[in-house]
Tab-separated table of C-alpha atoms in Angstrom:
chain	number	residue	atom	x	y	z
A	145	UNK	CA	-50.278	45.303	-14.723
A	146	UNK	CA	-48.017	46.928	-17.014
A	147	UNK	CA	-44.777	45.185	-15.866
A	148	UNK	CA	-42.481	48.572	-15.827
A	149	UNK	CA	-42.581	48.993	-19.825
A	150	UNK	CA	-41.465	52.246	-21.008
A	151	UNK	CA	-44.168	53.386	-23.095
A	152	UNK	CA	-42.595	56.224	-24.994
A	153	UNK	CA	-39.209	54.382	-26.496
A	154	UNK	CA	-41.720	51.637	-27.493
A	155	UNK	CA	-40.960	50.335	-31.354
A	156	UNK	CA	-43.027	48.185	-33.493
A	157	UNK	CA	-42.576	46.956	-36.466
A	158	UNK	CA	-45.590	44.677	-37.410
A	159	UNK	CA	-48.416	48.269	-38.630
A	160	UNK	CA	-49.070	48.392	-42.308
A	161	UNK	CA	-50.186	51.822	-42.449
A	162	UNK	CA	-48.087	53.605	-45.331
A	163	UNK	CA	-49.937	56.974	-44.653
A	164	UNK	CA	-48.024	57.672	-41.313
A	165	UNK	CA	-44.567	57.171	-40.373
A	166	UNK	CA	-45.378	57.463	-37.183
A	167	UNK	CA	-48.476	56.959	-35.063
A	168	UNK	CA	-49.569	59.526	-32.176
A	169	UNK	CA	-49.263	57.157	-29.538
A	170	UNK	CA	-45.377	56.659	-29.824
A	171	UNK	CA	-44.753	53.350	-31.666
A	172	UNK	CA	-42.771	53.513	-34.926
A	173	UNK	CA	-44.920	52.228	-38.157
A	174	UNK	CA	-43.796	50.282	-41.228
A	175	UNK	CA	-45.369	49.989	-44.424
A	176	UNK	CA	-45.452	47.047	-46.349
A	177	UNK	CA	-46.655	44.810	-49.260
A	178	UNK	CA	-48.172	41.262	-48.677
A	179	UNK	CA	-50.492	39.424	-45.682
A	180	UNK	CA	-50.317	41.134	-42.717
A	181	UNK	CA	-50.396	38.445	-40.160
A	182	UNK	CA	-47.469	36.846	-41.904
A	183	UNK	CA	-45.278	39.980	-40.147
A	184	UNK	CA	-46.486	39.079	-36.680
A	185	UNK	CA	-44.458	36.472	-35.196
A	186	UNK	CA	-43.909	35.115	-31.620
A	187	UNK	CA	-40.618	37.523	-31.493
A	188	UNK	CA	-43.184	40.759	-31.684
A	189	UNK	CA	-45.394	39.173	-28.944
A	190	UNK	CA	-42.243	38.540	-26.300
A	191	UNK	CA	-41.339	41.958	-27.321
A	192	UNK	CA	-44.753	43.498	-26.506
A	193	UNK	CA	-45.062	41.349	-23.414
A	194	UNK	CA	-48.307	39.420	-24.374
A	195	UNK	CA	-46.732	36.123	-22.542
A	196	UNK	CA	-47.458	37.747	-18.899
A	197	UNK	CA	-50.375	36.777	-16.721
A	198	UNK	CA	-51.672	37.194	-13.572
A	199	UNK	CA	-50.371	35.907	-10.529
A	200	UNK	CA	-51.684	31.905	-9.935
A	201	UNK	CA	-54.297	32.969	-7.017
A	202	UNK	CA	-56.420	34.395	-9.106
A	203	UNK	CA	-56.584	32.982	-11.833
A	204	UNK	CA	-59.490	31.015	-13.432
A	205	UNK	CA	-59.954	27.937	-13.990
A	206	UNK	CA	-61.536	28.264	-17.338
A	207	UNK	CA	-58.429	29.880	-18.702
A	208	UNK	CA	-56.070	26.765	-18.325
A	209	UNK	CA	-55.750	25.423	-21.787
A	210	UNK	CA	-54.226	28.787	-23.020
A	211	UNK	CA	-51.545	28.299	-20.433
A	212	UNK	CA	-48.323	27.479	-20.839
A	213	UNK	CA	-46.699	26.988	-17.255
A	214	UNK	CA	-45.994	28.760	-14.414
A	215	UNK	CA	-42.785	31.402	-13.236
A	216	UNK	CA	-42.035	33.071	-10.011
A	217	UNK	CA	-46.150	32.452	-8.945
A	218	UNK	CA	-47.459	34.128	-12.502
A	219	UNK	CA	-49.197	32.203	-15.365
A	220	UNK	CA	-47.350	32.354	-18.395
A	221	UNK	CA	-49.916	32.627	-21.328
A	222	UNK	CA	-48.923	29.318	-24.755
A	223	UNK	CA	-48.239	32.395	-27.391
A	224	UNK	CA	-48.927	29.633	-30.025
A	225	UNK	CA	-52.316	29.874	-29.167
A	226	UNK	CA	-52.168	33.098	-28.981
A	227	UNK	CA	-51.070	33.678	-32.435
A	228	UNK	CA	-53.465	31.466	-34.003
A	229	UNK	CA	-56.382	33.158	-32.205
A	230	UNK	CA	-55.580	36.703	-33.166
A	231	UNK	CA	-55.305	35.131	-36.658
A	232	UNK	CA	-58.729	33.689	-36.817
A	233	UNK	CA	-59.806	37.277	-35.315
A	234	UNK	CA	-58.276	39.073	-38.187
A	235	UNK	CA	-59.795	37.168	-40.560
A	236	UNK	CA	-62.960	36.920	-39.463
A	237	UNK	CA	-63.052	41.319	-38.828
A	238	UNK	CA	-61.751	41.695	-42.361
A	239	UNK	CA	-64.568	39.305	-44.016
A	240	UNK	CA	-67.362	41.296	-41.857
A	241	UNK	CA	-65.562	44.845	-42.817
A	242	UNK	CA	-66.003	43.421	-46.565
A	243	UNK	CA	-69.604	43.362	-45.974
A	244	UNK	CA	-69.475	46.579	-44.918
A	245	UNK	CA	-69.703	45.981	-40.520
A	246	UNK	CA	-67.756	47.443	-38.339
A	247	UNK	CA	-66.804	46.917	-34.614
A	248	UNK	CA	-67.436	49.236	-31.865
A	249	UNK	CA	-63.699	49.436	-29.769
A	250	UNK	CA	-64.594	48.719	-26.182
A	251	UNK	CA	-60.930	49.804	-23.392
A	252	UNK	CA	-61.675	52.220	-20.800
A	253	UNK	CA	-58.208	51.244	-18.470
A	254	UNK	CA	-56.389	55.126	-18.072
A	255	UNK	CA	-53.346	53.429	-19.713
A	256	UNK	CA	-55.583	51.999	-23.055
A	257	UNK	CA	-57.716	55.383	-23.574
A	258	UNK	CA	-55.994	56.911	-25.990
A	259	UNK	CA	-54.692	53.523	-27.878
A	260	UNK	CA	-58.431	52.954	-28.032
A	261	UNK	CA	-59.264	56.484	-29.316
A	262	UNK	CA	-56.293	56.488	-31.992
A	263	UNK	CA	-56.596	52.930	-33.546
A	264	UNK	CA	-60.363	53.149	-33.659
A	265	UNK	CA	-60.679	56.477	-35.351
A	266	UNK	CA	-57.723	55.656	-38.238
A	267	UNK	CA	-60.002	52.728	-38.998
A	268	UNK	CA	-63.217	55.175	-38.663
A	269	UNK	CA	-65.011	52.668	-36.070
A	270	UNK	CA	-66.982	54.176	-32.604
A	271	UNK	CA	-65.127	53.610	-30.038
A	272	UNK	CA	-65.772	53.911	-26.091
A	273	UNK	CA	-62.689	54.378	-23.597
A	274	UNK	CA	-63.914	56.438	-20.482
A	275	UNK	CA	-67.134	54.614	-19.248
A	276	UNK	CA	-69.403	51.643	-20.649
A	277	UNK	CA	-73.167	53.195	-19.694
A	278	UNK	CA	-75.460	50.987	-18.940
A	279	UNK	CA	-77.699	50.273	-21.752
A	280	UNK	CA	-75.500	51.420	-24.831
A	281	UNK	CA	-76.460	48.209	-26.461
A	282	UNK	CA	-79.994	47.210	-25.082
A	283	UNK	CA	-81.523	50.822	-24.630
A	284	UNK	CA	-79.654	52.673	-27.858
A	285	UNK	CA	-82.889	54.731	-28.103
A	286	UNK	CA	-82.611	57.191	-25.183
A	287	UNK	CA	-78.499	56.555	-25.820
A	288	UNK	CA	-79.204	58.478	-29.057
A	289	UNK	CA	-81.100	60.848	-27.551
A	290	UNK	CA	-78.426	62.276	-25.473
A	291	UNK	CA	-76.002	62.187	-28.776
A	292	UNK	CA	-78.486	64.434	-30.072
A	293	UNK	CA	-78.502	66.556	-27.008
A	294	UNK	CA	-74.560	66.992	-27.350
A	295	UNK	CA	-75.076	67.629	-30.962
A	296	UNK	CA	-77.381	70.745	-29.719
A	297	UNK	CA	-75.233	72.176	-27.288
A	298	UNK	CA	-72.232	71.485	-29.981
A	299	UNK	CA	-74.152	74.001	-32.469
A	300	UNK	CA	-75.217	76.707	-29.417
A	301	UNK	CA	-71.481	76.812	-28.794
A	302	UNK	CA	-70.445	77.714	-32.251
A	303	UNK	CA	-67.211	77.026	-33.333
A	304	UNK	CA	-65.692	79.036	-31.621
A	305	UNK	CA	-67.374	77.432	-28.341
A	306	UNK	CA	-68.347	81.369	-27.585
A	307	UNK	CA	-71.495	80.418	-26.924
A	308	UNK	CA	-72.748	83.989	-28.576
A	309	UNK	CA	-76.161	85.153	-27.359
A	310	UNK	CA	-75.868	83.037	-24.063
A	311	UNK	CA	-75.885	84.107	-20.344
A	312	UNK	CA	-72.506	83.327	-18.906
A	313	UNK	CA	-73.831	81.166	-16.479
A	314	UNK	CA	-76.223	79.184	-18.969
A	315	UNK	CA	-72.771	78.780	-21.211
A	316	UNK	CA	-71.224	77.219	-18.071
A	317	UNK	CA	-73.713	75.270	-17.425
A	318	UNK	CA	-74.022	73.768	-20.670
A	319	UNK	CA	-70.086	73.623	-21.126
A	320	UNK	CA	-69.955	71.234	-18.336
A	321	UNK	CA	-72.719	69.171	-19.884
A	322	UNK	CA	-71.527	68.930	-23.246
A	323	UNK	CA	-68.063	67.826	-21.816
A	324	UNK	CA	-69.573	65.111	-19.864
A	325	UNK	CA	-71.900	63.770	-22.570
A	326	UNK	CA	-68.414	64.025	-25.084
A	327	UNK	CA	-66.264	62.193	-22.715
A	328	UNK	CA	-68.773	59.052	-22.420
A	329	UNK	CA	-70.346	59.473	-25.989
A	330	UNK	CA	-67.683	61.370	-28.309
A	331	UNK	CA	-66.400	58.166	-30.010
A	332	UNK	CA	-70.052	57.257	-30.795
A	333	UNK	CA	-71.710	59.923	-32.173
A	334	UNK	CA	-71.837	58.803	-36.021
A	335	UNK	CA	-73.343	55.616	-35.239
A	336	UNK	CA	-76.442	55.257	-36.145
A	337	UNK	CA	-77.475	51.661	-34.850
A	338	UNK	CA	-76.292	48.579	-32.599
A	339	UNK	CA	-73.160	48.056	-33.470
A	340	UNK	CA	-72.679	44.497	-35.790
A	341	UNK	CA	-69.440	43.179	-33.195
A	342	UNK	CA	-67.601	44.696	-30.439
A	343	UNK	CA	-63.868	44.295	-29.706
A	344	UNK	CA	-63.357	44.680	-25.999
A	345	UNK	CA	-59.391	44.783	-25.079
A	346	UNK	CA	-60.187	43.846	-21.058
A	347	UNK	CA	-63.208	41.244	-20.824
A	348	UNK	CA	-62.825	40.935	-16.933
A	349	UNK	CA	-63.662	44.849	-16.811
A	350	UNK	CA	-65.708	45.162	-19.369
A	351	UNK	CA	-68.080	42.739	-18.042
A	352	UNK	CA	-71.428	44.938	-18.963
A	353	UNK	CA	-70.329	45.286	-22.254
A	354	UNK	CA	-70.473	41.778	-22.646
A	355	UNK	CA	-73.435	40.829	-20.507
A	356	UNK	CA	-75.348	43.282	-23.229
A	357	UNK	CA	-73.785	42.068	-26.012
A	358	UNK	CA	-74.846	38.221	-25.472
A	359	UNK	CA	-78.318	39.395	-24.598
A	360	UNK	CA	-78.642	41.018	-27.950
A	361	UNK	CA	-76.256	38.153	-29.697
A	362	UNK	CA	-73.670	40.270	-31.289
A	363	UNK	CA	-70.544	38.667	-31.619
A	364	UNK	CA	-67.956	39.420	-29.904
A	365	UNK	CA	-64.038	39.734	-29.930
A	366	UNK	CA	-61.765	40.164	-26.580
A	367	UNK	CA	-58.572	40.143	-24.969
A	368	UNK	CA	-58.250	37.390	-22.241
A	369	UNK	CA	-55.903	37.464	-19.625
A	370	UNK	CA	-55.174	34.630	-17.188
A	371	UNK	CA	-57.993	36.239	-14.425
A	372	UNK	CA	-60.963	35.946	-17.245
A	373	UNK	CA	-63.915	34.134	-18.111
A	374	UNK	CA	-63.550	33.341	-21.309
A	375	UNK	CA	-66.997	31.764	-21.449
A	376	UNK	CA	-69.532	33.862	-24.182
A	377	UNK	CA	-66.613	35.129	-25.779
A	378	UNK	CA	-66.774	34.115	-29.878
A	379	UNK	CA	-63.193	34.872	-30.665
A	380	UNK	CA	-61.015	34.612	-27.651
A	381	UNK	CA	-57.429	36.030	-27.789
A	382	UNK	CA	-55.470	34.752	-24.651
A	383	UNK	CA	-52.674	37.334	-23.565
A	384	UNK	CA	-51.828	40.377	-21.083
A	385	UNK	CA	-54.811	43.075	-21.041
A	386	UNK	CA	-52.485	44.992	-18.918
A	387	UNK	CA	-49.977	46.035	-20.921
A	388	UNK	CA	-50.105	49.022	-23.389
A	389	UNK	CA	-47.681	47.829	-25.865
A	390	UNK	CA	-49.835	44.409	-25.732
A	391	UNK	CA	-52.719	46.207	-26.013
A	392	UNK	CA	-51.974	48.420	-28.960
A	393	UNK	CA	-50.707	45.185	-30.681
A	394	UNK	CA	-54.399	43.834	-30.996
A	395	UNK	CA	-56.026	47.269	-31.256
A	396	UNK	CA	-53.559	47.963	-34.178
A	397	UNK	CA	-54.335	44.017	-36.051
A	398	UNK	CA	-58.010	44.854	-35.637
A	399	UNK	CA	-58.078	48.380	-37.051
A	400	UNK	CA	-56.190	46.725	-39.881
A	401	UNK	CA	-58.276	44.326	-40.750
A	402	UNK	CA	-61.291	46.833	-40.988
A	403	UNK	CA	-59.316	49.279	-43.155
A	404	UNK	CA	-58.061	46.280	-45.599
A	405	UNK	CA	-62.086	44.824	-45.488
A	406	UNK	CA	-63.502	48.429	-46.042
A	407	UNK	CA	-61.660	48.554	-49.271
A	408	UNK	CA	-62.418	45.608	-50.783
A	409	UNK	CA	-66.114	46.545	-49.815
A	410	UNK	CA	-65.465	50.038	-51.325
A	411	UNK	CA	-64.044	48.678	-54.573
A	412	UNK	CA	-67.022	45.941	-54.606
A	413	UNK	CA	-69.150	48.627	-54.893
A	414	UNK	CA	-67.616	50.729	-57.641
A	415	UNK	CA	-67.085	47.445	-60.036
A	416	UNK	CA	-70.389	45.882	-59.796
A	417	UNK	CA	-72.183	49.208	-61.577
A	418	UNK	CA	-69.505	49.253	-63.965
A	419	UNK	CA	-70.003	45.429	-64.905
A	420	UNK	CA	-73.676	45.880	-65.628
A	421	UNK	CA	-73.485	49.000	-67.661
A	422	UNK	CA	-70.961	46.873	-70.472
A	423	UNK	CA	-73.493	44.352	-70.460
A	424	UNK	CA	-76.641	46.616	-71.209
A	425	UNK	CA	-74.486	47.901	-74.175
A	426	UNK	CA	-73.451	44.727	-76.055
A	427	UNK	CA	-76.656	43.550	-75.335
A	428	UNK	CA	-77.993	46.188	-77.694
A	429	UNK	CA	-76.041	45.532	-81.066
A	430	UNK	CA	-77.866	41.829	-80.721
A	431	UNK	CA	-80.780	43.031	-81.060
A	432	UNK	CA	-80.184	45.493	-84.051
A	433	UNK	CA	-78.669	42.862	-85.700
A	434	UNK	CA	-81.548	40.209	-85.248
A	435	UNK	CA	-83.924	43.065	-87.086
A	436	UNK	CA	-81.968	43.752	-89.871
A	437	UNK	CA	-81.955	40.265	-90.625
A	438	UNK	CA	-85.272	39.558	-90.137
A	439	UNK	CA	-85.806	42.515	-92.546
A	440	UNK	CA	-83.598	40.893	-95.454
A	441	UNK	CA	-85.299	38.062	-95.387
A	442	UNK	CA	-88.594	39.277	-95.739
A	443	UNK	CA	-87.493	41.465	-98.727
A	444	UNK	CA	-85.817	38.425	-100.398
A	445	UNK	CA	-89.114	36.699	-100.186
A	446	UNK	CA	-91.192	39.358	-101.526
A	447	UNK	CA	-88.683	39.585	-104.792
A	448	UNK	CA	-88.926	36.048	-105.406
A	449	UNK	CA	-93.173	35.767	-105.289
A	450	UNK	CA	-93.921	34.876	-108.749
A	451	UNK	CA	-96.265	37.015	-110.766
A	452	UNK	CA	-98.958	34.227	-111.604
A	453	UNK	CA	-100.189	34.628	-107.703
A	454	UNK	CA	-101.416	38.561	-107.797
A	455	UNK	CA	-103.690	37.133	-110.545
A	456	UNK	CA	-104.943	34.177	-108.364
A	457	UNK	CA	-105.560	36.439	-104.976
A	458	UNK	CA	-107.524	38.972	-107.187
A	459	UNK	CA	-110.074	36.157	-109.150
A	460	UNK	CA	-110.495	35.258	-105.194
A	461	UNK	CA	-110.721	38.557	-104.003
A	462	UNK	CA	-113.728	39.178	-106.350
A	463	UNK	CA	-115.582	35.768	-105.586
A	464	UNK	CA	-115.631	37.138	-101.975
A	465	UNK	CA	-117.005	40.511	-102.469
A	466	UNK	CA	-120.260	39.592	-102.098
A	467	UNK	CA	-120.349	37.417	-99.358
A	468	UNK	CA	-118.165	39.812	-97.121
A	469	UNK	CA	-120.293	42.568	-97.684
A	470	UNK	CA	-123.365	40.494	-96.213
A	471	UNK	CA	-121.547	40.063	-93.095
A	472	UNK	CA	-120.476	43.623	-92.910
A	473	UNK	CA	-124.510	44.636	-92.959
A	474	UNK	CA	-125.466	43.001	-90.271
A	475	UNK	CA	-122.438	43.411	-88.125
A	476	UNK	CA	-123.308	47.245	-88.408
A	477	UNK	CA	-126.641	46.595	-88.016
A	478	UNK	CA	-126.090	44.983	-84.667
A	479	UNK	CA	-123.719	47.291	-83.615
A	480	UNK	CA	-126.105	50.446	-83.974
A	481	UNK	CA	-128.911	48.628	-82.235
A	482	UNK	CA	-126.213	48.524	-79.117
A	483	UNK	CA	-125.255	52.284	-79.647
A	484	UNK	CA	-128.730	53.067	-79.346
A	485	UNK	CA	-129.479	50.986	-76.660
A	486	UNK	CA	-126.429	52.571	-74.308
A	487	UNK	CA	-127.136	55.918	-75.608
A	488	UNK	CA	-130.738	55.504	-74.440
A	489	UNK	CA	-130.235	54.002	-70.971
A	490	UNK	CA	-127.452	57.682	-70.316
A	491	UNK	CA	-130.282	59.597	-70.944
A	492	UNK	CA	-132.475	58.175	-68.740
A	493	UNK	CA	-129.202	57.852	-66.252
A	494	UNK	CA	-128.734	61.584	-66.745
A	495	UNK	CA	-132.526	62.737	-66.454
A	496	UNK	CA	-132.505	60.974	-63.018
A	497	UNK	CA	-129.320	62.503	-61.705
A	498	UNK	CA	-130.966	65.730	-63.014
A	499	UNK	CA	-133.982	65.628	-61.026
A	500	UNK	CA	-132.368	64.448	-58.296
A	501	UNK	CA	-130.647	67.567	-57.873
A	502	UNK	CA	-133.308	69.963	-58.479
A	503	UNK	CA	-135.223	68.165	-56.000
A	504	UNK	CA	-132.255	68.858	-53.232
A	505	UNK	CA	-132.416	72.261	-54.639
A	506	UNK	CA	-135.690	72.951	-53.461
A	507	UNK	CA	-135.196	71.504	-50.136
A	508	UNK	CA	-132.328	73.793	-49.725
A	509	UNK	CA	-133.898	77.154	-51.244
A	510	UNK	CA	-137.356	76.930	-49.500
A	511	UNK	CA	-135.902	76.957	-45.887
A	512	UNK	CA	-133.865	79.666	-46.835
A	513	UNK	CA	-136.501	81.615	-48.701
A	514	UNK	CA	-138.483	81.098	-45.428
A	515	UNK	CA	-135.929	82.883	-43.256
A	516	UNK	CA	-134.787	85.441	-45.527
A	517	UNK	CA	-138.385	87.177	-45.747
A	518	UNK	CA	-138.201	86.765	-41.433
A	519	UNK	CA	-134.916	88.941	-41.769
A	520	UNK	CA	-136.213	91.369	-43.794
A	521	UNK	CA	-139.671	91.693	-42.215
A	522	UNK	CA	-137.778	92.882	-38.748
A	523	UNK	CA	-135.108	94.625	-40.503
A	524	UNK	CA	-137.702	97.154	-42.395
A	525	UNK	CA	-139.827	97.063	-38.935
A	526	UNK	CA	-136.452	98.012	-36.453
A	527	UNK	CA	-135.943	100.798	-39.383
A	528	UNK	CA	-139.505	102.071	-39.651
A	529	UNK	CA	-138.970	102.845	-35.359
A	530	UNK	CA	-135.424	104.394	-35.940
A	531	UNK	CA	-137.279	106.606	-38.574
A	532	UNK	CA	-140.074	107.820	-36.124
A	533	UNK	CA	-137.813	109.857	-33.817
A	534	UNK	CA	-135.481	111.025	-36.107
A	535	UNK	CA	-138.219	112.738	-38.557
A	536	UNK	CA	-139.763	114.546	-35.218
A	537	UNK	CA	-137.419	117.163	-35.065
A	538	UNK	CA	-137.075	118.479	-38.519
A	539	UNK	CA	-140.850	118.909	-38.340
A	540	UNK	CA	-141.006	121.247	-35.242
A	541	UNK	CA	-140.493	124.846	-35.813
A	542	UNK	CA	-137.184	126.155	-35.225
A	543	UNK	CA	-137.970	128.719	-33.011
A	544	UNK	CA	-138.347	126.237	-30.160
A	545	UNK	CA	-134.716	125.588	-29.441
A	546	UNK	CA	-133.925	128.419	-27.527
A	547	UNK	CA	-136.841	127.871	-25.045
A	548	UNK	CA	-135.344	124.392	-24.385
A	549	UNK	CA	-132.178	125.463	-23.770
A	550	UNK	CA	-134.107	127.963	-20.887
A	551	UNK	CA	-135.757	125.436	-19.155
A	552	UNK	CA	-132.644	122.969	-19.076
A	553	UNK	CA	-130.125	125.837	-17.714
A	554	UNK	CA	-133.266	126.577	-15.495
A	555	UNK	CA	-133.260	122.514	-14.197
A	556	UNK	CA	-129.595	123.125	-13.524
A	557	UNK	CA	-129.434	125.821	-11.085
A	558	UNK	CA	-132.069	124.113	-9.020
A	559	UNK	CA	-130.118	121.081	-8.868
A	560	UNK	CA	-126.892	122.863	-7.540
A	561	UNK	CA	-128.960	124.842	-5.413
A	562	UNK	CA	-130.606	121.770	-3.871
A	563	UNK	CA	-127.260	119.774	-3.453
A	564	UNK	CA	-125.651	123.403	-1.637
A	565	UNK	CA	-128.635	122.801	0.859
A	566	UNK	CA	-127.969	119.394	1.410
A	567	UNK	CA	-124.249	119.837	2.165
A	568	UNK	CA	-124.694	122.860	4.672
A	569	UNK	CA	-127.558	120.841	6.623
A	570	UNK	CA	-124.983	117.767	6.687
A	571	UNK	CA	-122.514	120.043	8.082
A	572	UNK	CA	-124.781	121.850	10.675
A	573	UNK	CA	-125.819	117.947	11.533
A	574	UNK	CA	-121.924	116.948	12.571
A	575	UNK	CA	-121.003	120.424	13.940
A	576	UNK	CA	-124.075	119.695	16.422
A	577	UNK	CA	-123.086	115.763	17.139
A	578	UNK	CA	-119.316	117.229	17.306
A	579	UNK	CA	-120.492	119.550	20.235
A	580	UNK	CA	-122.580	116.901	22.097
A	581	UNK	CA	-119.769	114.298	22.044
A	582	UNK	CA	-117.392	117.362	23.571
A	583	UNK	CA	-120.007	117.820	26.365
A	584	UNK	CA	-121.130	114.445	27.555
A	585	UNK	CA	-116.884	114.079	27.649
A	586	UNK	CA	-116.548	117.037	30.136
A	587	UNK	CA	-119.488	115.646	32.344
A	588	UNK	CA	-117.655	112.321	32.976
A	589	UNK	CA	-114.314	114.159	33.676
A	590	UNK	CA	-116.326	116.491	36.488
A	591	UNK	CA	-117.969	112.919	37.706
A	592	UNK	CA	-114.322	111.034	37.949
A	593	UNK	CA	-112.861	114.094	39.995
A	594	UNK	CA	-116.167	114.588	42.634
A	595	UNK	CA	-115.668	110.545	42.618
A	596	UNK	CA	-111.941	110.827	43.539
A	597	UNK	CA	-112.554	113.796	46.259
């Protein structure tokens, strides 16, 4: 219900984005220093036409403490309560974006598409604004499959979407696919798990998102207008859902909030490296210092010994000769009797291991002794038979060849003379049935006709 707002002369004058003076969806933009809720007021939410509701008949009932009253049949939404809601939004999108979560932008009303697009991607949150699918939340796996399938067809096309190499009916074919999967999935493609919130700008349409969002308990942040439920709803905001300039109002105070939370969480994240790297390096001069100290002192002690006690420690030293080399002999006495002992019990460790595998040695070699002398026993007899024949002819005498050669030309002519016999007796044989199947056909013809006189 969009109330007959020109959308294209629309100004506002509550962005903080310094980048751009103006935004691609028409409205003016200001930069500015300071909070930047305090620029909102109740003037900017007249002017943007957040006050309107729905006619009283359909309203519900769970919407009536963010009412104000009623004029010419439509709900008139308390803007007070509007104000302080959006606030306690901000805040609480800027202290997740800190942390580094973002929300996924939920509008897919023809009128909020591209606000949707343009204020989620200048934040660089997913967005969705031409259909919810069922199970983007609670079935994300096959969801990223068919990302990955758009990715595919994305790198077939080329650049150039030429689609080089491709039938031009495949390239249709998979044009038209890609487009669908980019309309529905375009403004999710970079992310890479459930979303940690969703902002939904029309919570009466975008009832699935919602449903799947409370099964999976991810908070959640929408636009309610007087026709809603605001029931499961974390962070209600109470206004028109209708209204584009209403509707880029909250999309803009959201995408905000994630930009201004996203750099404190960038800048979080450069300092604390730097703030442990100063400490590693005064840490070090502490220690330097504690050794050269300790060093001093013991020098300073070692100047001031007196002289009498190198006398003293050597008059001891030589009392204890004796006694210390006792202990020394039988300490290496007791020490060789263990050498010995190890070195003996290796031996006998490596004498086992050693006929252990000379004994699986033999197992091996004697089967295969067995079979190689069977190998070589019928090899030597298949070449003592191949021998026989082939010695036969170099002792006959040489002037046997030619007879051979006689007797098999001889052979030959008999055989074509025989088969010329056999072929002119099969022929005689059908030339003789031939004539017999001519005659017994004439005597039936000479029967029908004395039949038929």
């Amino acid at each position: 219900m969009s109330w007959g707002v020109d959308y294209s002369t629309v100004s506002l004058l509550f962005t903080k984005i310094p980048v751009r003076p103006f935004s691609s969806h028409g409205h003016t933009t200001k930069p500015f220093q300071g909070d930047f809720m305090a620029v909102i007021s109740m003037k900017t939410f007249l002017e943007a036409g957040v006050h309107f509701g729905h006619q009283t008949k359909r309203w519900h009932p769970n919407m009536a403490p963010y009412i104000y009253g009623i004029k010419n049949g439509v709900h008139v939404i308390d803007l007070r309560q509007t104000l302080s809601k959006l606030k306690e939004a901000y805040e609480y999108v800027k202290a997740s974006a800190a942390e580094g979560r973002v929300p996924l932008f939920v509008g897919t009303k023809t009128q909020i598409q591209r606000i949707v697009k343009e204020e989620a991607e200048r934040c660089g949150s997913p967005y969705i604004n031409f259909r919810w699918l069922g199970g983007l939340l609670t079935n994300f796996g096959t969801v990223k499959q068919s990302i990955a399938r758009m990715k595919t067809f994305e790198e077939i096309a080329g650049e150039d979407g030429s689609y080089d190499g491709v039938l031009k009916k495949e390239a249709l074919m998979m044009e038209r696919k890609r487009m669908k999967l980019e309309r529905s999935l375009g403004g999710v493609r970079n992310m890479k798990s459930v979303p940690s919130m969703l902002f939904i700008t029309d919570c009466h349409k975008e009832q699935l998102a919602l449903k799947e969002a409370l099964k999976l308990r991810i908070p959640v942040i929408g636009v309610a207008d007087t026709n809603c439920d605001p029931t499961g709803i974390d962070y209600v905001i109470p206004g028109n859902d209708d209204s584009p300039r209403a509707v880029s109002l909250y999309a803009n105070v959201i995408s905000t909030a994630v930009m201004e939370g996203l750099a404190v969480y960038k800048q979080s994240r450069i300092e604390s490296p730097e703030e442990v790297k100063p400490a590693a390096k005064k840490a070090k001069p502490k220690e330097k210092d504690s050794n050269q100290k300790q060093t001093e002192t013991e020098v300073k002690s070692q100047k001031t010994l007196p002289k009498v006690k190198s006398s003293v420690k050597k008059s001891k030293t030589k009392a204890e000769d004796p006694e210390k080399k006792e202990i020394d002999s039988d300490v290496n006495s007791q020490q060789a009797d263990t050498k010995e002992k190890l070195t003996g019990a290796k031996a006998a460790d490596d004498a086992k291991k050693i006929t252990k595998k000379t004994d699986k040695k033999e197992k091996v070699t004697k089967p295969k002794a067995a079979t190689d002398t069977k190998q070589t026993t019928k090899k030597k007899a298949s070449v003592d038979v191949v021998k026989v024949p082939a010695e036969q002819p170099a002792t006959q005498p040489e002037t046997k060849a030619p007879a051979k050669t006689a007797e098999a030309k001889s052979a030959s002519k008999t055989q074509t003379k025989k088969t010329a016999e056999k072929t002119e007796t099969q022929t005689d044989k059908t030339k003789v049935t031939q004539a017999k199947k001519a005659d017994s056909v004439k005597e039936k013809k000479a029967k029908k006709t004395d039949t038929e006189k």
